[in-house]
Amino acid sequence: MTTNSQSSLGDRLLRPSGIRSLQLGDIKVTYVPDGVVRLSPRGWLPTSTEEEWAAYSAYLDDSGYFVAGMGGLLVEHGDRALLIDAGFGPQSFPAGEDGPIGAISGGTLLDSLAEIGRAPADIEAVAVTHLHIDHIGWLYQPAPGTEQLPFAHADYLVSEEEWTHRDLLEEHGISKEMTTILEPRIRTVADGEEIFPGVRVALSQGHTAGHASYVISGGGRRLIAFGDAMHTPVQVSHPEWSAVVDHDAERSAVHRRRLVEELSEPGTIGFGIHFADVAFGRARFDGTGNPAAWEPVDE
């Protein structure tokens, strides 16, 4: 049986997010959409079961997939601007016959930035959670109709561990040609380093060898942009479910359990870049011993 709160959340998880913003004191954070990918729940999270997913049927579309958004998080402090992740880029692919990934449609990130009055030239650096294609799309592909990389003027900030182990990403479609394009602009960063006013690196390895989260603090609150530590709010309730593409499934699950606890702390908000129309939220325990649930935060 689906509760009203589950049904409401399910409605929002079936549609991609529009532009959404939160204010953290002097810092403004804005989700800038770039597109949508549909993922097979059992294919993407292979340790889950059909019986377990039956409780989350409201979160799945008519094809039995869950909707995962793609894009970036714009962080603004005064006139300065940082972008966390750079979407899938100007490309789209139809659904394959097999495998965990359905149709992918990208390419709206530059339009999203323009809608909020920002141009690529305004971005002083792009901080990358990890080097998967749906997070670096606009860093290695030129803007349509040009030969210019839109963020060529900016530093690409990547954890030192992620860059050192970039060869491990070839099985996920990150070719040497791609990393060659990225390399002149790469600046490696370390765990705990402040990369922008109020923004620090927090290593969260597991999904990839050097996966990084970014913790943004301001106005008495903190926001954790946790990248691909989780791909769906269902993992808030089931942190033991690792994605098929996780480099180290066990380590990823350990980090996810810790992350859910952090996201339940007062004054802490999470940003799930793939969380459809509920990208901002917190983990909520009901006090009865039940698993945590994702509670959207809209202001």
PDB file of C-alpha atoms in Angstrom:
ATOM      1  CA  MET A   1       0.000   0.000   0.000  1.00  0.00           C
ATOM      2  CA  THR A   2       1.311   3.458  -0.947  1.00  0.00           C
ATOM      3  CA  THR A   3       0.907   6.294   1.553  1.00  0.00           C
ATOM      4  CA  ASN A   4      -0.033   9.799   0.485  1.00  0.00           C
ATOM      5  CA  SER A   5       3.486  11.058   1.234  1.00  0.00           C
ATOM      6  CA  GLN A   6       4.968   8.267  -0.894  1.00  0.00           C
ATOM      7  CA  SER A   7       2.552   9.061  -3.706  1.00  0.00           C
ATOM      8  CA  SER A   8       3.457  12.767  -3.593  1.00  0.00           C
ATOM      9  CA  LEU A   9       7.170  11.992  -3.652  1.00  0.00           C
ATOM     10  CA  GLY A  10       6.552   9.489  -6.435  1.00  0.00           C
ATOM     11  CA  ASP A  11       4.888  12.174  -8.569  1.00  0.00           C
ATOM     12  CA  ARG A  12       7.985  14.351  -8.279  1.00  0.00           C
ATOM     13  CA  LEU A  13      10.349  11.454  -8.963  1.00  0.00           C
ATOM     14  CA  LEU A  14       8.643  10.775 -12.284  1.00  0.00           C
ATOM     15  CA  ARG A  15       9.572  14.136 -13.748  1.00  0.00           C
ATOM     16  CA  PRO A  16      12.916  15.856 -14.289  1.00  0.00           C
ATOM     17  CA  SER A  17      13.687  18.859 -12.148  1.00  0.00           C
ATOM     18  CA  GLY A  18      13.496  22.418 -13.285  1.00  0.00           C
ATOM     19  CA  ILE A  19      15.869  25.076 -11.998  1.00  0.00           C
ATOM     20  CA  ARG A  20      15.762  25.197  -8.191  1.00  0.00           C
ATOM     21  CA  SER A  21      17.670  27.379  -5.705  1.00  0.00           C
ATOM     22  CA  LEU A  22      18.425  27.493  -1.984  1.00  0.00           C
ATOM     23  CA  GLN A  23      20.045  30.261   0.035  1.00  0.00           C
ATOM     24  CA  LEU A  24      22.753  29.403   2.578  1.00  0.00           C
ATOM     25  CA  GLY A  25      23.534  32.756   4.157  1.00  0.00           C
ATOM     26  CA  ASP A  26      25.628  34.688   1.631  1.00  0.00           C
ATOM     27  CA  ILE A  27      25.833  31.655  -0.675  1.00  0.00           C
ATOM     28  CA  LYS A  28      23.209  30.769  -3.254  1.00  0.00           C
ATOM     29  CA  VAL A  29      23.081  27.261  -4.705  1.00  0.00           C
ATOM     30  CA  THR A  30      21.096  26.469  -7.844  1.00  0.00           C
ATOM     31  CA  TYR A  31      20.450  23.179  -9.611  1.00  0.00           C
ATOM     32  CA  VAL A  32      21.044  23.713 -13.338  1.00  0.00           C
ATOM     33  CA  PRO A  33      19.483  20.829 -15.307  1.00  0.00           C
ATOM     34  CA  ASP A  34      21.168  19.267 -18.325  1.00  0.00           C
ATOM     35  CA  GLY A  35      18.865  16.354 -19.129  1.00  0.00           C
ATOM     36  CA  VAL A  36      17.460  13.027 -18.030  1.00  0.00           C
ATOM     37  CA  VAL A  37      18.440   9.360 -17.989  1.00  0.00           C
ATOM     38  CA  ARG A  38      16.094   6.497 -17.132  1.00  0.00           C
ATOM     39  CA  LEU A  39      17.561   3.629 -15.118  1.00  0.00           C
ATOM     40  CA  SER A  40      16.357   0.098 -14.530  1.00  0.00           C
ATOM     41  CA  PRO A  41      15.886  -0.377 -10.762  1.00  0.00           C
ATOM     42  CA  ARG A  42      17.026  -3.999 -10.650  1.00  0.00           C
ATOM     43  CA  GLY A  43      19.640  -3.545 -13.365  1.00  0.00           C
ATOM     44  CA  TRP A  44      21.155  -0.467 -11.767  1.00  0.00           C
ATOM     45  CA  LEU A  45      20.863  -1.709  -8.174  1.00  0.00           C
ATOM     46  CA  PRO A  46      21.442  -5.445  -8.631  1.00  0.00           C
ATOM     47  CA  THR A  47      21.358  -6.428  -4.948  1.00  0.00           C
ATOM     48  CA  SER A  48      17.769  -5.200  -4.642  1.00  0.00           C
ATOM     49  CA  THR A  49      14.848  -7.529  -5.340  1.00  0.00           C
ATOM     50  CA  GLU A  50      11.590  -7.210  -7.255  1.00  0.00           C
ATOM     51  CA  GLU A  51       9.705  -7.773  -4.004  1.00  0.00           C
ATOM     52  CA  GLU A  52      11.525  -4.886  -2.340  1.00  0.00           C
ATOM     53  CA  TRP A  53      10.873  -2.595  -5.299  1.00  0.00           C
ATOM     54  CA  ALA A  54       7.165  -3.387  -5.106  1.00  0.00           C
ATOM     55  CA  ALA A  55       7.020  -0.965  -2.174  1.00  0.00           C
ATOM     56  CA  TYR A  56       8.368   1.793  -4.440  1.00  0.00           C
ATOM     57  CA  SER A  57       6.215   1.198  -7.516  1.00  0.00           C
ATOM     58  CA  ALA A  58       5.001   4.806  -7.334  1.00  0.00           C
ATOM     59  CA  TYR A  59       8.568   5.907  -8.055  1.00  0.00           C
ATOM     60  CA  LEU A  60       8.760   4.061 -11.406  1.00  0.00           C
ATOM     61  CA  ASP A  61       7.446   5.159 -14.800  1.00  0.00           C
ATOM     62  CA  ASP A  62       5.228   3.081 -17.087  1.00  0.00           C
ATOM     63  CA  SER A  63       8.305   1.293 -18.452  1.00  0.00           C
ATOM     64  CA  GLY A  64       9.448   0.294 -14.969  1.00  0.00           C
ATOM     65  CA  TYR A  65      12.403   2.725 -14.915  1.00  0.00           C
ATOM     66  CA  PHE A  66      13.211   5.444 -12.425  1.00  0.00           C
ATOM     67  CA  VAL A  67      13.961   8.954 -13.670  1.00  0.00           C
ATOM     68  CA  ALA A  68      17.424  10.311 -12.897  1.00  0.00           C
ATOM     69  CA  GLY A  69      18.209  13.941 -13.557  1.00  0.00           C
ATOM     70  CA  MET A  70      21.537  15.187 -14.909  1.00  0.00           C
ATOM     71  CA  GLY A  71      23.160  18.589 -14.600  1.00  0.00           C
ATOM     72  CA  GLY A  72      25.257  20.680 -12.256  1.00  0.00           C
ATOM     73  CA  LEU A  73      25.080  22.750  -9.087  1.00  0.00           C
ATOM     74  CA  LEU A  74      25.872  26.451  -9.432  1.00  0.00           C
ATOM     75  CA  VAL A  75      27.373  28.011  -6.287  1.00  0.00           C
ATOM     76  CA  GLU A  76      27.339  31.818  -6.164  1.00  0.00           C
ATOM     77  CA  HIS A  77      29.032  34.071  -3.621  1.00  0.00           C
ATOM     78  CA  GLY A  78      28.691  37.713  -4.565  1.00  0.00           C
ATOM     79  CA  ASP A  79      29.845  38.069  -8.165  1.00  0.00           C
ATOM     80  CA  ARG A  80      31.829  34.828  -8.052  1.00  0.00           C
ATOM     81  CA  ALA A  81      30.508  31.527  -9.381  1.00  0.00           C
ATOM     82  CA  LEU A  82      31.582  27.896  -9.120  1.00  0.00           C
ATOM     83  CA  LEU A  83      29.957  24.991 -10.955  1.00  0.00           C
ATOM     84  CA  ILE A  84      29.897  21.515  -9.409  1.00  0.00           C
ATOM     85  CA  ASP A  85      29.688  18.897 -12.180  1.00  0.00           C
ATOM     86  CA  ALA A  86      29.053  19.625 -15.832  1.00  0.00           C
ATOM     87  CA  GLY A  87      26.266  17.355 -16.989  1.00  0.00           C
ATOM     88  CA  PHE A  88      26.104  14.980 -19.937  1.00  0.00           C
ATOM     89  CA  GLY A  89      26.681  17.535 -22.659  1.00  0.00           C
ATOM     90  CA  PRO A  90      25.059  17.970 -26.088  1.00  0.00           C
ATOM     91  CA  GLN A  91      24.285  14.323 -26.812  1.00  0.00           C
ATOM     92  CA  SER A  92      21.369  11.917 -26.565  1.00  0.00           C
ATOM     93  CA  PHE A  93      20.957   8.168 -26.966  1.00  0.00           C
ATOM     94  CA  PRO A  94      17.858   5.982 -27.337  1.00  0.00           C
ATOM     95  CA  ALA A  95      17.189   3.156 -24.922  1.00  0.00           C
ATOM     96  CA  GLY A  96      19.116  -0.025 -25.618  1.00  0.00           C
ATOM     97  CA  GLU A  97      17.480  -3.406 -25.750  1.00  0.00           C
ATOM     98  CA  ASP A  98      19.387  -4.701 -22.734  1.00  0.00           C
ATOM     99  CA  GLY A  99      21.276  -3.294 -19.795  1.00  0.00           C
ATOM    100  CA  PRO A 100      20.484  -1.032 -16.861  1.00  0.00           C
ATOM    101  CA  ILE A 101      20.358   2.267 -18.777  1.00  0.00           C
ATOM    102  CA  GLY A 102      17.342   3.455 -20.735  1.00  0.00           C
ATOM    103  CA  ALA A 103      17.088   6.544 -22.933  1.00  0.00           C
ATOM    104  CA  ILE A 104      19.496   9.412 -22.206  1.00  0.00           C
ATOM    105  CA  SER A 105      18.847  13.006 -23.249  1.00  0.00           C
ATOM    106  CA  GLY A 106      21.319  15.773 -22.435  1.00  0.00           C
ATOM    107  CA  GLY A 107      22.353  19.219 -23.570  1.00  0.00           C
ATOM    108  CA  THR A 108      20.360  21.873 -21.680  1.00  0.00           C
ATOM    109  CA  LEU A 109      22.937  23.012 -19.107  1.00  0.00           C
ATOM    110  CA  LEU A 110      24.087  26.119 -21.005  1.00  0.00           C
ATOM    111  CA  ASP A 111      20.449  27.114 -21.556  1.00  0.00           C
ATOM    112  CA  SER A 112      19.772  26.578 -17.843  1.00  0.00           C
ATOM    113  CA  LEU A 113      22.674  28.871 -16.944  1.00  0.00           C
ATOM    114  CA  ALA A 114      21.419  31.503 -19.391  1.00  0.00           C
ATOM    115  CA  GLU A 115      17.956  31.345 -17.838  1.00  0.00           C
ATOM    116  CA  ILE A 116      19.386  32.433 -14.478  1.00  0.00           C
ATOM    117  CA  GLY A 117      21.545  35.114 -16.055  1.00  0.00           C
ATOM    118  CA  ARG A 118      24.889  33.317 -16.089  1.00  0.00           C
ATOM    119  CA  ALA A 119      27.216  32.634 -19.015  1.00  0.00           C
ATOM    120  CA  PRO A 120      29.950  29.980 -19.059  1.00  0.00           C
ATOM    121  CA  ALA A 121      32.495  32.808 -18.897  1.00  0.00           C
ATOM    122  CA  ASP A 122      31.159  33.689 -15.423  1.00  0.00           C
ATOM    123  CA  ILE A 123      32.251  30.316 -14.015  1.00  0.00           C
ATOM    124  CA  GLU A 124      35.719  30.547 -12.450  1.00  0.00           C
ATOM    125  CA  ALA A 125      36.111  26.809 -11.866  1.00  0.00           C
ATOM    126  CA  VAL A 126      34.254  23.544 -12.364  1.00  0.00           C
ATOM    127  CA  ALA A 127      34.526  21.120  -9.437  1.00  0.00           C
ATOM    128  CA  VAL A 128      33.928  17.524 -10.511  1.00  0.00           C
ATOM    129  CA  THR A 129      32.618  14.850  -8.152  1.00  0.00           C
ATOM    130  CA  HIS A 130      34.070  12.151 -10.415  1.00  0.00           C
ATOM    131  CA  LEU A 131      35.058  11.537 -14.007  1.00  0.00           C
ATOM    132  CA  HIS A 132      32.009   9.715 -15.368  1.00  0.00           C
ATOM    133  CA  ILE A 133      30.573  10.954 -18.655  1.00  0.00           C
ATOM    134  CA  ASP A 134      27.344  12.345 -17.173  1.00  0.00           C
ATOM    135  CA  HIS A 135      29.381  14.658 -14.904  1.00  0.00           C
ATOM    136  CA  ILE A 136      31.993  15.964 -17.362  1.00  0.00           C
ATOM    137  CA  GLY A 137      29.946  16.237 -20.560  1.00  0.00           C
ATOM    138  CA  TRP A 138      30.458  19.956 -21.131  1.00  0.00           C
ATOM    139  CA  LEU A 139      34.149  19.772 -20.171  1.00  0.00           C
ATOM    140  CA  TYR A 140      35.303  17.716 -23.156  1.00  0.00           C
ATOM    141  CA  GLN A 141      32.606  18.522 -25.762  1.00  0.00           C
ATOM    142  CA  PRO A 142      32.380  21.869 -27.574  1.00  0.00           C
ATOM    143  CA  ALA A 143      29.244  23.938 -27.558  1.00  0.00           C
ATOM    144  CA  PRO A 144      26.999  23.117 -30.558  1.00  0.00           C
ATOM    145  CA  GLY A 145      27.968  24.994 -33.685  1.00  0.00           C
ATOM    146  CA  THR A 146      31.412  25.889 -32.345  1.00  0.00           C
ATOM    147  CA  GLU A 147      34.784  24.298 -31.756  1.00  0.00           C
ATOM    148  CA  GLN A 148      35.093  25.952 -28.355  1.00  0.00           C
ATOM    149  CA  LEU A 149      34.846  24.156 -25.023  1.00  0.00           C
ATOM    150  CA  PRO A 150      32.420  26.345 -23.027  1.00  0.00           C
ATOM    151  CA  PHE A 151      34.487  26.190 -19.828  1.00  0.00           C
ATOM    152  CA  ALA A 152      37.950  26.195 -21.416  1.00  0.00           C
ATOM    153  CA  HIS A 153      38.896  29.307 -19.415  1.00  0.00           C
ATOM    154  CA  ALA A 154      38.199  27.616 -16.071  1.00  0.00           C
ATOM    155  CA  ASP A 155      40.119  25.201 -13.869  1.00  0.00           C
ATOM    156  CA  TYR A 156      38.669  21.688 -13.713  1.00  0.00           C
ATOM    157  CA  LEU A 157      38.949  20.641 -10.061  1.00  0.00           C
ATOM    158  CA  VAL A 158      39.286  16.879  -9.536  1.00  0.00           C
ATOM    159  CA  SER A 159      40.398  14.953  -6.470  1.00  0.00           C
ATOM    160  CA  GLU A 160      44.004  13.844  -6.685  1.00  0.00           C
ATOM    161  CA  GLU A 161      42.956  10.205  -6.177  1.00  0.00           C
ATOM    162  CA  GLU A 162      40.403  10.380  -9.001  1.00  0.00           C
ATOM    163  CA  TRP A 163      42.912  11.809 -11.466  1.00  0.00           C
ATOM    164  CA  THR A 164      45.674   9.412 -10.449  1.00  0.00           C
ATOM    165  CA  HIS A 165      43.381   6.430 -11.042  1.00  0.00           C
ATOM    166  CA  ARG A 166      41.698   7.723 -14.198  1.00  0.00           C
ATOM    167  CA  ASP A 167      42.791   4.597 -16.111  1.00  0.00           C
ATOM    168  CA  LEU A 168      40.243   2.630 -14.050  1.00  0.00           C
ATOM    169  CA  LEU A 169      37.444   4.613 -15.719  1.00  0.00           C
ATOM    170  CA  GLU A 170      38.048   3.300 -19.237  1.00  0.00           C
ATOM    171  CA  GLU A 171      35.541   0.487 -18.685  1.00  0.00           C
ATOM    172  CA  HIS A 172      32.917   3.204 -18.064  1.00  0.00           C
ATOM    173  CA  GLY A 173      33.543   4.913 -21.381  1.00  0.00           C
ATOM    174  CA  ILE A 174      36.146   7.473 -20.310  1.00  0.00           C
ATOM    175  CA  SER A 175      38.695   7.194 -23.089  1.00  0.00           C
ATOM    176  CA  LYS A 176      42.276   8.416 -23.149  1.00  0.00           C
ATOM    177  CA  GLU A 177      41.163  10.918 -25.797  1.00  0.00           C
ATOM    178  CA  MET A 178      38.733  12.433 -23.276  1.00  0.00           C
ATOM    179  CA  THR A 179      41.278  12.680 -20.472  1.00  0.00           C
ATOM    180  CA  THR A 180      43.773  14.190 -22.925  1.00  0.00           C
ATOM    181  CA  ILE A 181      41.269  16.984 -23.596  1.00  0.00           C
ATOM    182  CA  LEU A 182      40.733  17.499 -19.871  1.00  0.00           C
ATOM    183  CA  GLU A 183      44.363  17.318 -18.772  1.00  0.00           C
ATOM    184  CA  PRO A 184      45.565  20.884 -19.574  1.00  0.00           C
ATOM    185  CA  ARG A 185      42.812  22.312 -17.377  1.00  0.00           C
ATOM    186  CA  ILE A 186      42.923  19.829 -14.498  1.00  0.00           C
ATOM    187  CA  ARG A 187      43.858  21.069 -11.038  1.00  0.00           C
ATOM    188  CA  THR A 188      43.868  18.335  -8.427  1.00  0.00           C
ATOM    189  CA  VAL A 189      42.406  19.025  -5.001  1.00  0.00           C
ATOM    190  CA  ALA A 190      42.755  17.330  -1.618  1.00  0.00           C
ATOM    191  CA  ASP A 191      40.347  16.147   1.053  1.00  0.00           C
ATOM    192  CA  GLY A 192      39.300  19.079   3.268  1.00  0.00           C
ATOM    193  CA  GLU A 193      40.585  21.746   0.873  1.00  0.00           C
ATOM    194  CA  GLU A 194      38.539  24.926   0.563  1.00  0.00           C
ATOM    195  CA  ILE A 195      38.092  25.510  -3.174  1.00  0.00           C
ATOM    196  CA  PHE A 196      35.660  28.455  -3.055  1.00  0.00           C
ATOM    197  CA  PRO A 197      34.236  30.571  -0.220  1.00  0.00           C
ATOM    198  CA  GLY A 198      32.327  28.141   2.002  1.00  0.00           C
ATOM    199  CA  VAL A 199      33.000  25.082  -0.189  1.00  0.00           C
ATOM    200  CA  ARG A 200      35.259  22.212   0.880  1.00  0.00           C
ATOM    201  CA  VAL A 201      36.220  18.876  -0.649  1.00  0.00           C
ATOM    202  CA  ALA A 202      35.113  15.735   1.216  1.00  0.00           C
ATOM    203  CA  LEU A 203      36.395  12.490  -0.258  1.00  0.00           C
ATOM    204  CA  SER A 204      33.643   9.872  -0.519  1.00  0.00           C
ATOM    205  CA  GLN A 205      35.311   7.018  -2.356  1.00  0.00           C
ATOM    206  CA  GLY A 206      33.490   3.907  -3.453  1.00  0.00           C
ATOM    207  CA  HIS A 207      31.562   4.850  -6.566  1.00  0.00           C
ATOM    208  CA  THR A 208      34.957   5.643  -8.102  1.00  0.00           C
ATOM    209  CA  ALA A 209      38.463   5.442  -6.662  1.00  0.00           C
ATOM    210  CA  GLY A 210      38.565   9.182  -5.944  1.00  0.00           C
ATOM    211  CA  HIS A 211      34.895  10.209  -5.808  1.00  0.00           C
ATOM    212  CA  ALA A 212      34.467  13.521  -3.985  1.00  0.00           C
ATOM    213  CA  SER A 213      31.544  15.248  -2.343  1.00  0.00           C
ATOM    214  CA  TYR A 214      31.488  19.001  -1.786  1.00  0.00           C
ATOM    215  CA  VAL A 215      30.307  20.491   1.505  1.00  0.00           C
ATOM    216  CA  ILE A 216      28.890  24.016   1.257  1.00  0.00           C
ATOM    217  CA  SER A 217      28.423  25.938   4.511  1.00  0.00           C
ATOM    218  CA  GLY A 218      26.622  29.208   5.129  1.00  0.00           C
ATOM    219  CA  GLY A 219      23.863  30.808   7.177  1.00  0.00           C
ATOM    220  CA  GLY A 220      24.048  28.154   9.881  1.00  0.00           C
ATOM    221  CA  ARG A 221      23.357  25.343   7.412  1.00  0.00           C
ATOM    222  CA  ARG A 222      25.485  23.003   5.368  1.00  0.00           C
ATOM    223  CA  LEU A 223      24.701  21.321   2.076  1.00  0.00           C
ATOM    224  CA  ILE A 224      26.400  18.099   0.989  1.00  0.00           C
ATOM    225  CA  ALA A 225      26.574  17.714  -2.800  1.00  0.00           C
ATOM    226  CA  PHE A 226      27.146  13.974  -2.743  1.00  0.00           C
ATOM    227  CA  GLY A 227      27.457  13.218  -6.455  1.00  0.00           C
ATOM    228  CA  ASP A 228      26.873   9.541  -7.244  1.00  0.00           C
ATOM    229  CA  ALA A 229      27.051   8.240  -3.701  1.00  0.00           C
ATOM    230  CA  MET A 230      23.310   7.786  -4.326  1.00  0.00           C
ATOM    231  CA  HIS A 231      21.353   7.737  -7.589  1.00  0.00           C
ATOM    232  CA  THR A 232      17.800   7.578  -6.202  1.00  0.00           C
ATOM    233  CA  PRO A 233      16.091   8.540  -2.932  1.00  0.00           C
ATOM    234  CA  VAL A 234      15.284   4.861  -2.469  1.00  0.00           C
ATOM    235  CA  GLN A 235      18.944   4.377  -1.488  1.00  0.00           C
ATOM    236  CA  VAL A 236      18.341   6.641   1.508  1.00  0.00           C
ATOM    237  CA  SER A 237      16.094   3.859   2.795  1.00  0.00           C
ATOM    238  CA  HIS A 238      18.374   1.129   1.438  1.00  0.00           C
ATOM    239  CA  PRO A 239      21.996   2.339   1.710  1.00  0.00           C
ATOM    240  CA  GLU A 240      23.112  -1.285   1.305  1.00  0.00           C
ATOM    241  CA  TRP A 241      22.081  -1.153  -2.372  1.00  0.00           C
ATOM    242  CA  SER A 242      25.151  -0.286  -4.458  1.00  0.00           C
ATOM    243  CA  ALA A 243      25.001   0.655  -8.130  1.00  0.00           C
ATOM    244  CA  VAL A 244      26.199  -1.769 -10.770  1.00  0.00           C
ATOM    245  CA  VAL A 245      28.842   0.793 -11.789  1.00  0.00           C
ATOM    246  CA  ASP A 246      30.277   1.306  -8.288  1.00  0.00           C
ATOM    247  CA  HIS A 247      34.015   0.641  -8.352  1.00  0.00           C
ATOM    248  CA  ASP A 248      33.955  -0.710  -4.785  1.00  0.00           C
ATOM    249  CA  ALA A 249      30.403  -1.741  -3.858  1.00  0.00           C
ATOM    250  CA  GLU A 250      31.218  -2.529  -0.227  1.00  0.00           C
ATOM    251  CA  ARG A 251      33.035   0.738   0.388  1.00  0.00           C
ATOM    252  CA  SER A 252      30.265   2.625  -1.390  1.00  0.00           C
ATOM    253  CA  ALA A 253      27.637   1.092   0.923  1.00  0.00           C
ATOM    254  CA  VAL A 254      29.669   1.910   4.039  1.00  0.00           C
ATOM    255  CA  HIS A 255      29.928   5.543   2.941  1.00  0.00           C
ATOM    256  CA  ARG A 256      26.219   5.683   2.083  1.00  0.00           C
ATOM    257  CA  ARG A 257      25.209   4.546   5.572  1.00  0.00           C
ATOM    258  CA  ARG A 258      27.384   7.267   7.075  1.00  0.00           C
ATOM    259  CA  LEU A 259      25.995   9.811   4.606  1.00  0.00           C
ATOM    260  CA  VAL A 260      22.385   9.011   5.521  1.00  0.00           C
ATOM    261  CA  GLU A 261      23.214   9.618   9.181  1.00  0.00           C
ATOM    262  CA  GLU A 262      24.832  12.957   8.304  1.00  0.00           C
ATOM    263  CA  LEU A 263      21.824  13.969   6.203  1.00  0.00           C
ATOM    264  CA  SER A 264      19.558  13.430   9.208  1.00  0.00           C
ATOM    265  CA  GLU A 265      21.486  15.921  11.349  1.00  0.00           C
ATOM    266  CA  PRO A 266      19.924  19.343  12.082  1.00  0.00           C
ATOM    267  CA  GLY A 267      20.947  22.052   9.658  1.00  0.00           C
ATOM    268  CA  THR A 268      22.171  19.568   7.035  1.00  0.00           C
ATOM    269  CA  ILE A 269      20.758  19.335   3.508  1.00  0.00           C
ATOM    270  CA  GLY A 270      21.711  16.948   0.736  1.00  0.00           C
ATOM    271  CA  PHE A 271      21.951  17.603  -2.979  1.00  0.00           C
ATOM    272  CA  GLY A 272      21.331  14.518  -5.108  1.00  0.00           C
ATOM    273  CA  ILE A 273      22.189  15.445  -8.663  1.00  0.00           C
ATOM    274  CA  HIS A 274      20.252  12.448 -10.020  1.00  0.00           C
ATOM    275  CA  PHE A 275      17.226  12.834  -7.703  1.00  0.00           C
ATOM    276  CA  ALA A 276      14.752  13.995 -10.384  1.00  0.00           C
ATOM    277  CA  ASP A 277      12.525  16.822  -9.045  1.00  0.00           C
ATOM    278  CA  VAL A 278      13.641  16.425  -5.403  1.00  0.00           C
ATOM    279  CA  ALA A 279      17.345  17.199  -5.719  1.00  0.00           C
ATOM    280  CA  PHE A 280      17.455  19.076  -2.396  1.00  0.00           C
ATOM    281  CA  GLY A 281      16.393  17.213   0.735  1.00  0.00           C
ATOM    282  CA  ARG A 282      17.273  15.546   4.010  1.00  0.00           C
ATOM    283  CA  ALA A 283      17.105  12.065   5.498  1.00  0.00           C
ATOM    284  CA  ARG A 284      14.286  11.703   7.991  1.00  0.00           C
ATOM    285  CA  PHE A 285      13.974   8.939  10.597  1.00  0.00           C
ATOM    286  CA  ASP A 286      10.449   8.539  12.026  1.00  0.00           C
ATOM    287  CA  GLY A 287      11.628   7.333  15.443  1.00  0.00           C
ATOM    288  CA  THR A 288      10.000   3.900  15.128  1.00  0.00           C
ATOM    289  CA  GLY A 289      13.044   2.007  13.898  1.00  0.00           C
ATOM    290  CA  ASN A 290      12.000   2.180  10.251  1.00  0.00           C
ATOM    291  CA  PRO A 291      14.595   3.036   7.582  1.00  0.00           C
ATOM    292  CA  ALA A 292      15.232   6.690   6.798  1.00  0.00           C
ATOM    293  CA  ALA A 293      13.248   8.373   4.037  1.00  0.00           C
ATOM    294  CA  TRP A 294      14.111  11.277   1.737  1.00  0.00           C
ATOM    295  CA  GLU A 295      12.289  14.484   2.640  1.00  0.00           C
ATOM    296  CA  PRO A 296      12.439  17.191  -0.057  1.00  0.00           C
ATOM    297  CA  VAL A 297      13.611  20.663   0.941  1.00  0.00           C
ATOM    298  CA  ASP A 298      12.413  23.505  -1.271  1.00  0.00           C
ATOM    299  CA  GLU A 299      13.650  26.585   0.579  1.00  0.00           C
TER     300      GLU A 299
END
